[in-house]
Structure formats: structure tokens, C-alpha cells
Short mmCIF file of N, CA and C in Angstrom, two decimals:
data_model
loop_
_atom_site.label_atom_id
_atom_site.label_comp_id
_atom_site.label_asym_id
_atom_site.label_seq_id
_atom_site.Cartn_x
_atom_site.Cartn_y
_atom_site.Cartn_z
N MET A 1 0.85 -1.18 0.00
CA MET A 1 0.00 0.00 0.00
C MET A 1 0.89 1.24 0.00
N SER A 2 0.59 2.17 -0.84
CA SER A 2 1.37 3.40 -0.88
C SER A 2 0.87 4.38 0.18
N THR A 3 1.74 5.27 0.57
CA THR A 3 1.38 6.27 1.57
C THR A 3 0.47 7.31 0.93
N PRO A 4 -0.67 7.59 1.55
CA PRO A 4 -1.60 8.57 0.97
C PRO A 4 -1.01 9.98 0.95
N THR A 5 -1.45 10.75 -0.01
CA THR A 5 -1.05 12.15 -0.10
C THR A 5 -1.44 12.85 1.19
N GLY A 6 -0.55 13.66 1.70
CA GLY A 6 -0.83 14.43 2.91
C GLY A 6 -0.28 13.80 4.18
N PHE A 7 0.10 12.51 4.12
CA PHE A 7 0.67 11.87 5.31
C PHE A 7 1.95 12.60 5.67
N ASP A 8 2.07 13.03 6.92
CA ASP A 8 3.19 13.86 7.34
C ASP A 8 4.01 13.13 8.40
N GLU A 9 5.19 12.68 8.02
CA GLU A 9 6.07 11.95 8.93
C GLU A 9 6.47 12.79 10.15
N LEU A 10 6.54 14.11 9.99
CA LEU A 10 6.93 14.97 11.09
C LEU A 10 5.83 15.05 12.16
N ILE A 11 4.59 15.10 11.73
CA ILE A 11 3.46 15.19 12.65
C ILE A 11 3.10 13.83 13.22
N HIS A 12 3.35 12.76 12.51
CA HIS A 12 2.82 11.44 12.85
C HIS A 12 3.19 10.88 14.23
N PRO A 13 4.40 11.08 14.76
CA PRO A 13 4.68 10.52 16.09
C PRO A 13 3.62 11.00 17.10
N ALA A 14 3.22 10.10 17.97
CA ALA A 14 2.07 10.34 18.86
C ALA A 14 2.15 11.65 19.63
N THR A 15 3.30 11.99 20.16
CA THR A 15 3.40 13.21 20.96
C THR A 15 3.18 14.44 20.10
N ARG A 16 3.83 14.49 18.94
CA ARG A 16 3.65 15.66 18.07
C ARG A 16 2.24 15.73 17.53
N LEU A 17 1.67 14.58 17.19
CA LEU A 17 0.28 14.56 16.71
C LEU A 17 -0.65 15.07 17.81
N SER A 18 -0.40 14.70 19.05
CA SER A 18 -1.22 15.16 20.17
C SER A 18 -1.09 16.66 20.36
N VAL A 19 0.12 17.18 20.23
CA VAL A 19 0.34 18.63 20.37
C VAL A 19 -0.43 19.37 19.29
N VAL A 20 -0.27 18.96 18.05
CA VAL A 20 -0.90 19.65 16.94
C VAL A 20 -2.43 19.53 17.03
N ALA A 21 -2.93 18.37 17.41
CA ALA A 21 -4.37 18.18 17.56
C ALA A 21 -4.93 19.07 18.67
N LEU A 22 -4.17 19.24 19.74
CA LEU A 22 -4.61 20.10 20.84
C LEU A 22 -4.64 21.56 20.40
N LEU A 23 -3.68 21.96 19.58
CA LEU A 23 -3.60 23.35 19.12
C LEU A 23 -4.58 23.68 17.99
N ALA A 24 -5.00 22.68 17.24
CA ALA A 24 -5.82 22.93 16.05
C ALA A 24 -7.07 23.78 16.31
N PRO A 25 -7.83 23.52 17.36
CA PRO A 25 -9.03 24.33 17.55
C PRO A 25 -8.81 25.65 18.30
N THR A 26 -7.56 25.98 18.62
CA THR A 26 -7.28 27.18 19.41
C THR A 26 -6.57 28.24 18.58
N GLU A 27 -6.58 29.45 19.09
CA GLU A 27 -5.78 30.51 18.49
C GLU A 27 -4.38 30.46 19.10
N TRP A 28 -4.29 30.55 20.42
CA TRP A 28 -3.05 30.45 21.17
C TRP A 28 -3.28 29.56 22.38
N ALA A 29 -2.25 28.84 22.81
CA ALA A 29 -2.34 28.03 24.02
C ALA A 29 -1.08 28.25 24.84
N ASP A 30 -1.25 28.29 26.15
CA ASP A 30 -0.12 28.43 27.05
C ASP A 30 0.66 27.12 27.12
N PHE A 31 1.96 27.25 27.25
CA PHE A 31 2.85 26.10 27.39
C PHE A 31 2.36 25.18 28.51
N ALA A 32 2.02 25.77 29.66
CA ALA A 32 1.60 24.97 30.82
C ALA A 32 0.32 24.19 30.50
N PHE A 33 -0.60 24.79 29.76
CA PHE A 33 -1.84 24.10 29.39
C PHE A 33 -1.52 22.88 28.51
N ILE A 34 -0.65 23.06 27.54
CA ILE A 34 -0.28 21.95 26.65
C ILE A 34 0.42 20.86 27.45
N ARG A 35 1.39 21.26 28.26
CA ARG A 35 2.15 20.31 29.09
C ARG A 35 1.22 19.49 29.98
N ASP A 36 0.32 20.17 30.68
CA ASP A 36 -0.57 19.48 31.61
C ASP A 36 -1.61 18.63 30.88
N SER A 37 -2.11 19.12 29.77
CA SER A 37 -3.12 18.38 29.00
C SER A 37 -2.57 17.08 28.45
N LEU A 38 -1.29 17.08 28.08
CA LEU A 38 -0.67 15.90 27.48
C LEU A 38 0.21 15.13 28.45
N SER A 39 0.25 15.57 29.70
CA SER A 39 1.05 14.91 30.74
C SER A 39 2.51 14.72 30.30
N LEU A 40 3.11 15.81 29.85
CA LEU A 40 4.50 15.78 29.41
C LEU A 40 5.36 16.59 30.38
N SER A 41 6.63 16.27 30.40
CA SER A 41 7.57 17.10 31.17
C SER A 41 7.86 18.36 30.36
N ASP A 42 8.38 19.38 31.04
CA ASP A 42 8.75 20.61 30.33
C ASP A 42 9.73 20.33 29.21
N SER A 43 10.74 19.51 29.50
CA SER A 43 11.78 19.25 28.50
C SER A 43 11.23 18.46 27.31
N ALA A 44 10.38 17.47 27.58
CA ALA A 44 9.81 16.68 26.48
C ALA A 44 8.95 17.56 25.58
N LEU A 45 8.13 18.42 26.18
CA LEU A 45 7.29 19.30 25.38
C LEU A 45 8.13 20.31 24.62
N SER A 46 9.13 20.88 25.28
CA SER A 46 10.00 21.86 24.61
C SER A 46 10.65 21.27 23.37
N LYS A 47 11.11 20.05 23.48
CA LYS A 47 11.76 19.38 22.34
C LYS A 47 10.78 19.22 21.17
N GLN A 48 9.56 18.81 21.46
CA GLN A 48 8.57 18.61 20.40
C GLN A 48 8.16 19.95 19.78
N LEU A 49 7.99 20.97 20.61
CA LEU A 49 7.62 22.29 20.10
C LEU A 49 8.73 22.84 19.21
N HIS A 50 9.97 22.65 19.63
CA HIS A 50 11.12 23.14 18.84
C HIS A 50 11.13 22.46 17.46
N THR A 51 10.90 21.15 17.42
CA THR A 51 10.89 20.41 16.15
C THR A 51 9.79 20.95 15.24
N LEU A 52 8.61 21.16 15.80
CA LEU A 52 7.48 21.67 15.00
C LEU A 52 7.70 23.12 14.58
N GLU A 53 8.34 23.90 15.43
CA GLU A 53 8.64 25.29 15.08
C GLU A 53 9.66 25.36 13.94
N GLU A 54 10.69 24.52 14.01
CA GLU A 54 11.70 24.50 12.94
C GLU A 54 11.09 24.16 11.59
N ALA A 55 10.03 23.34 11.59
CA ALA A 55 9.36 22.97 10.35
C ALA A 55 8.40 24.05 9.87
N GLY A 56 8.22 25.08 10.68
CA GLY A 56 7.30 26.16 10.32
C GLY A 56 5.86 25.85 10.66
N TYR A 57 5.63 24.83 11.49
CA TYR A 57 4.27 24.43 11.85
C TYR A 57 3.74 25.18 13.06
N LEU A 58 4.63 25.74 13.88
CA LEU A 58 4.22 26.45 15.09
C LEU A 58 4.88 27.81 15.15
N GLU A 59 4.21 28.70 15.85
CA GLU A 59 4.80 29.97 16.25
C GLU A 59 4.82 29.97 17.76
N ILE A 60 5.96 30.33 18.33
CA ILE A 60 6.12 30.37 19.78
C ILE A 60 6.41 31.81 20.18
N HIS A 61 5.63 32.29 21.15
CA HIS A 61 5.78 33.67 21.62
C HIS A 61 6.05 33.64 23.11
N LYS A 62 7.15 34.29 23.51
CA LYS A 62 7.50 34.36 24.94
C LYS A 62 7.32 35.79 25.39
N GLU A 63 6.65 35.94 26.54
CA GLU A 63 6.43 37.28 27.08
C GLU A 63 6.77 37.29 28.57
N GLY A 64 7.13 38.46 29.06
CA GLY A 64 7.50 38.59 30.46
C GLY A 64 8.93 38.13 30.68
N GLY A 65 9.29 38.04 31.94
CA GLY A 65 10.64 37.61 32.26
C GLY A 65 10.69 36.96 33.62
N GLY A 66 11.79 36.32 33.89
CA GLY A 66 11.99 35.66 35.19
C GLY A 66 10.93 34.61 35.46
N ARG A 67 10.41 34.62 36.70
CA ARG A 67 9.41 33.63 37.10
C ARG A 67 8.05 33.91 36.47
N ARG A 68 7.85 35.08 35.93
CA ARG A 68 6.57 35.43 35.31
C ARG A 68 6.56 35.24 33.79
N ARG A 69 7.58 34.62 33.29
CA ARG A 69 7.67 34.40 31.85
C ARG A 69 6.59 33.42 31.40
N ARG A 70 5.89 33.78 30.33
CA ARG A 70 4.85 32.92 29.76
C ARG A 70 5.20 32.60 28.33
N THR A 71 5.01 31.36 27.98
CA THR A 71 5.23 30.91 26.61
C THR A 71 3.89 30.53 26.02
N LYS A 72 3.59 31.14 24.88
CA LYS A 72 2.34 30.84 24.19
C LYS A 72 2.68 30.23 22.83
N VAL A 73 1.82 29.32 22.38
CA VAL A 73 2.08 28.57 21.16
C VAL A 73 0.83 28.58 20.29
N ARG A 74 1.04 28.64 18.98
CA ARG A 74 -0.08 28.51 18.05
C ARG A 74 0.38 27.82 16.79
N LEU A 75 -0.58 27.20 16.10
CA LEU A 75 -0.29 26.61 14.79
C LEU A 75 -0.19 27.73 13.77
N THR A 76 0.74 27.61 12.86
CA THR A 76 0.80 28.53 11.73
C THR A 76 -0.17 28.01 10.66
N ASP A 77 -0.38 28.79 9.64
CA ASP A 77 -1.23 28.32 8.54
C ASP A 77 -0.63 27.06 7.92
N ARG A 78 0.69 27.04 7.80
CA ARG A 78 1.37 25.86 7.26
C ARG A 78 1.14 24.64 8.15
N GLY A 79 1.22 24.83 9.47
CA GLY A 79 0.99 23.74 10.41
C GLY A 79 -0.44 23.24 10.37
N ARG A 80 -1.38 24.15 10.27
CA ARG A 80 -2.79 23.77 10.20
C ARG A 80 -3.07 22.97 8.92
N THR A 81 -2.51 23.42 7.82
CA THR A 81 -2.68 22.72 6.54
C THR A 81 -2.05 21.32 6.61
N ALA A 82 -0.86 21.23 7.21
CA ALA A 82 -0.19 19.93 7.35
C ALA A 82 -1.02 18.99 8.23
N PHE A 83 -1.56 19.51 9.33
CA PHE A 83 -2.37 18.69 10.23
C PHE A 83 -3.63 18.19 9.52
N GLU A 84 -4.32 19.07 8.84
CA GLU A 84 -5.53 18.67 8.13
C GLU A 84 -5.23 17.64 7.05
N GLY A 85 -4.11 17.80 6.34
CA GLY A 85 -3.70 16.82 5.33
C GLY A 85 -3.35 15.48 5.96
N HIS A 86 -2.70 15.52 7.11
CA HIS A 86 -2.32 14.29 7.80
C HIS A 86 -3.56 13.54 8.29
N VAL A 87 -4.51 14.26 8.85
CA VAL A 87 -5.75 13.64 9.32
C VAL A 87 -6.49 13.01 8.13
N ALA A 88 -6.54 13.70 7.01
CA ALA A 88 -7.19 13.15 5.82
C ALA A 88 -6.46 11.88 5.35
N ALA A 89 -5.14 11.89 5.41
CA ALA A 89 -4.36 10.71 5.01
C ALA A 89 -4.63 9.54 5.95
N LEU A 90 -4.71 9.80 7.25
CA LEU A 90 -5.02 8.74 8.22
C LEU A 90 -6.41 8.17 7.96
N ARG A 91 -7.36 9.04 7.66
CA ARG A 91 -8.71 8.56 7.34
C ARG A 91 -8.69 7.67 6.09
N ALA A 92 -7.91 8.06 5.11
CA ALA A 92 -7.81 7.26 3.88
C ALA A 92 -7.22 5.89 4.18
N ILE A 93 -6.24 5.84 5.06
CA ILE A 93 -5.64 4.56 5.44
C ILE A 93 -6.67 3.68 6.13
N VAL A 94 -7.40 4.26 7.08
CA VAL A 94 -8.41 3.50 7.82
C VAL A 94 -9.53 3.03 6.90
N GLU A 95 -9.98 3.91 6.03
CA GLU A 95 -11.05 3.53 5.10
C GLU A 95 -10.56 2.47 4.12
N GLY A 96 -9.30 2.54 3.74
CA GLY A 96 -8.74 1.54 2.84
C GLY A 96 -8.66 0.17 3.48
N ALA A 97 -8.61 0.14 4.81
CA ALA A 97 -8.59 -1.13 5.53
C ALA A 97 -10.00 -1.65 5.78
N GLY A 98 -10.99 -0.91 5.31
CA GLY A 98 -12.38 -1.33 5.48
C GLY A 98 -12.96 -0.99 6.82
N LEU A 99 -12.31 -0.12 7.57
CA LEU A 99 -12.81 0.29 8.88
C LEU A 99 -13.30 1.72 8.81
N THR A 100 -14.57 1.90 8.60
CA THR A 100 -15.13 3.24 8.58
C THR A 100 -15.90 3.47 9.86
N ALA A 101 -16.13 4.70 10.18
CA ALA A 101 -16.85 5.04 11.40
C ALA A 101 -18.25 4.43 11.39
N ALA A 102 -18.85 4.33 10.22
CA ALA A 102 -20.22 3.82 10.14
C ALA A 102 -20.30 2.31 10.29
N THR A 103 -19.23 1.60 9.96
CA THR A 103 -19.31 0.14 9.98
C THR A 103 -18.40 -0.53 10.99
N GLY A 104 -17.49 0.22 11.60
CA GLY A 104 -16.55 -0.38 12.54
C GLY A 104 -17.23 -0.79 13.84
N PRO A 105 -16.55 -1.62 14.64
CA PRO A 105 -17.12 -2.09 15.89
C PRO A 105 -17.50 -0.95 16.83
N ALA A 106 -16.72 0.11 16.82
CA ALA A 106 -17.02 1.22 17.73
C ALA A 106 -18.32 1.92 17.36
N ALA A 107 -18.70 1.87 16.08
CA ALA A 107 -19.94 2.52 15.65
C ALA A 107 -21.15 1.88 16.30
N LYS A 108 -21.06 0.60 16.63
CA LYS A 108 -22.19 -0.11 17.22
C LYS A 108 -22.17 -0.03 18.74
N ALA A 109 -21.09 0.47 19.32
CA ALA A 109 -20.99 0.52 20.77
C ALA A 109 -21.83 1.67 21.32
N THR A 110 -22.37 1.46 22.48
CA THR A 110 -23.10 2.51 23.18
C THR A 110 -22.36 2.82 24.46
N ALA A 111 -22.80 3.84 25.16
CA ALA A 111 -22.16 4.20 26.42
C ALA A 111 -22.24 3.04 27.41
N ASP A 112 -23.31 2.26 27.35
CA ASP A 112 -23.46 1.11 28.25
C ASP A 112 -22.44 0.03 27.96
N ASP A 113 -21.91 -0.02 26.73
CA ASP A 113 -20.97 -1.05 26.34
C ASP A 113 -19.54 -0.77 26.82
N VAL A 114 -19.22 0.47 27.15
CA VAL A 114 -17.84 0.83 27.47
C VAL A 114 -17.28 0.01 28.62
N PRO A 115 -17.99 -0.11 29.77
CA PRO A 115 -17.40 -0.93 30.84
C PRO A 115 -17.19 -2.38 30.41
N ALA A 116 -18.12 -2.92 29.64
CA ALA A 116 -17.98 -4.31 29.20
C ALA A 116 -16.79 -4.44 28.26
N MET A 117 -16.62 -3.47 27.36
CA MET A 117 -15.50 -3.52 26.43
C MET A 117 -14.19 -3.39 27.19
N THR A 118 -14.15 -2.52 28.19
CA THR A 118 -12.94 -2.33 28.98
C THR A 118 -12.61 -3.60 29.75
N ALA A 119 -13.63 -4.21 30.33
CA ALA A 119 -13.41 -5.45 31.08
C ALA A 119 -12.95 -6.56 30.16
N THR A 120 -13.54 -6.63 28.96
CA THR A 120 -13.13 -7.65 28.00
C THR A 120 -11.67 -7.44 27.60
N GLY A 121 -11.31 -6.20 27.33
CA GLY A 121 -9.92 -5.89 26.97
C GLY A 121 -8.97 -6.25 28.09
N ALA A 122 -9.35 -5.96 29.33
CA ALA A 122 -8.49 -6.29 30.48
C ALA A 122 -8.35 -7.80 30.61
N ALA A 123 -9.44 -8.52 30.40
CA ALA A 123 -9.39 -9.99 30.49
C ALA A 123 -8.50 -10.55 29.39
N GLN A 124 -8.58 -9.99 28.18
CA GLN A 124 -7.74 -10.45 27.07
C GLN A 124 -6.27 -10.18 27.36
N ARG A 125 -5.95 -9.00 27.90
CA ARG A 125 -4.56 -8.67 28.23
C ARG A 125 -4.05 -9.61 29.31
N GLN A 126 -4.89 -9.87 30.33
CA GLN A 126 -4.47 -10.77 31.41
C GLN A 126 -4.22 -12.18 30.86
N ARG A 127 -5.10 -12.65 29.97
CA ARG A 127 -4.94 -13.97 29.36
C ARG A 127 -3.65 -14.00 28.54
N HIS A 128 -3.35 -12.94 27.80
CA HIS A 128 -2.13 -12.87 27.00
C HIS A 128 -0.90 -12.94 27.90
N HIS A 129 -0.92 -12.16 28.99
CA HIS A 129 0.23 -12.17 29.89
C HIS A 129 0.41 -13.54 30.54
N THR A 130 -0.70 -14.20 30.86
CA THR A 130 -0.62 -15.53 31.46
C THR A 130 -0.05 -16.53 30.46
N GLU A 131 -0.52 -16.45 29.21
CA GLU A 131 -0.08 -17.38 28.18
C GLU A 131 1.39 -17.17 27.81
N THR A 132 1.85 -15.93 27.88
CA THR A 132 3.23 -15.64 27.48
C THR A 132 4.19 -15.65 28.65
N GLY A 133 3.65 -15.87 29.85
CA GLY A 133 4.50 -15.95 31.03
C GLY A 133 4.95 -14.60 31.56
N ARG A 134 4.26 -13.55 31.19
CA ARG A 134 4.61 -12.20 31.68
C ARG A 134 3.82 -11.86 32.91
#
């Protein structure tokens, strides 16, 4: 299978995808909000933001100084376009595998099914660990 148009290797790693997805519906977001929302350390988030900024996907604005310094982040137009293209490419991959939102197992699940699905998943993981000796 060929990679769909719009698939972005830079955005694809889970942490960067999470950052960009969090920023997509906002104008600006505080560094602390992003860090806390994604449960990342300052250094881990800084590294990901720097990578995305170097690609022209983010704009980072620092204001104030000392202990009152605030860092704000936003997607650039280029970053927003890349994110939207990447999401479209991921959808194409999923649809190509025959898993659409309308026909996939999750489409038939209701809120009442979530505990049962979670319990089933936990039982399957426990059975796997038992079978593999972990």
C-alpha cells in the first residue's frame, strides 16, 4: 500500500500529533496548558515544540521575564494545513482497511458497552500475559 497524499512523517509521532491536535481548535495556548493536558515534562514538550517550530508548523511567543515568563504557542497556517492533510491521510488509510466510522465495531458501541468492552480488553490482556509468562 502506498502512503496517501498528505501523510506527514513529522506530525505522525504520537506526541507531536497530540500537540498539533490540541492546538488545532485554538488561536493560542499556554505552554503549561499543553504540558498538563498531554502529561508531558517541560523538556519533552519543549523538544517537540522546537521540532514543530523548525518545520514552520508552530509559532512560539515568549512574554514577560523571570518567574513570570509565559510561553504561548499557536499553529501557523502551514501547520494547520499539514495537520488537516495528515488527518485526511489517516482517514484514507483506515477507510482503505475497510474500517469506517459507520461500519466499525465502535460505531455499534453505546455508552453502556464501554465498561464491558474495557473489562473484555483487560481480560484479554491478562490472558495474553498468562499465556506468554509475563
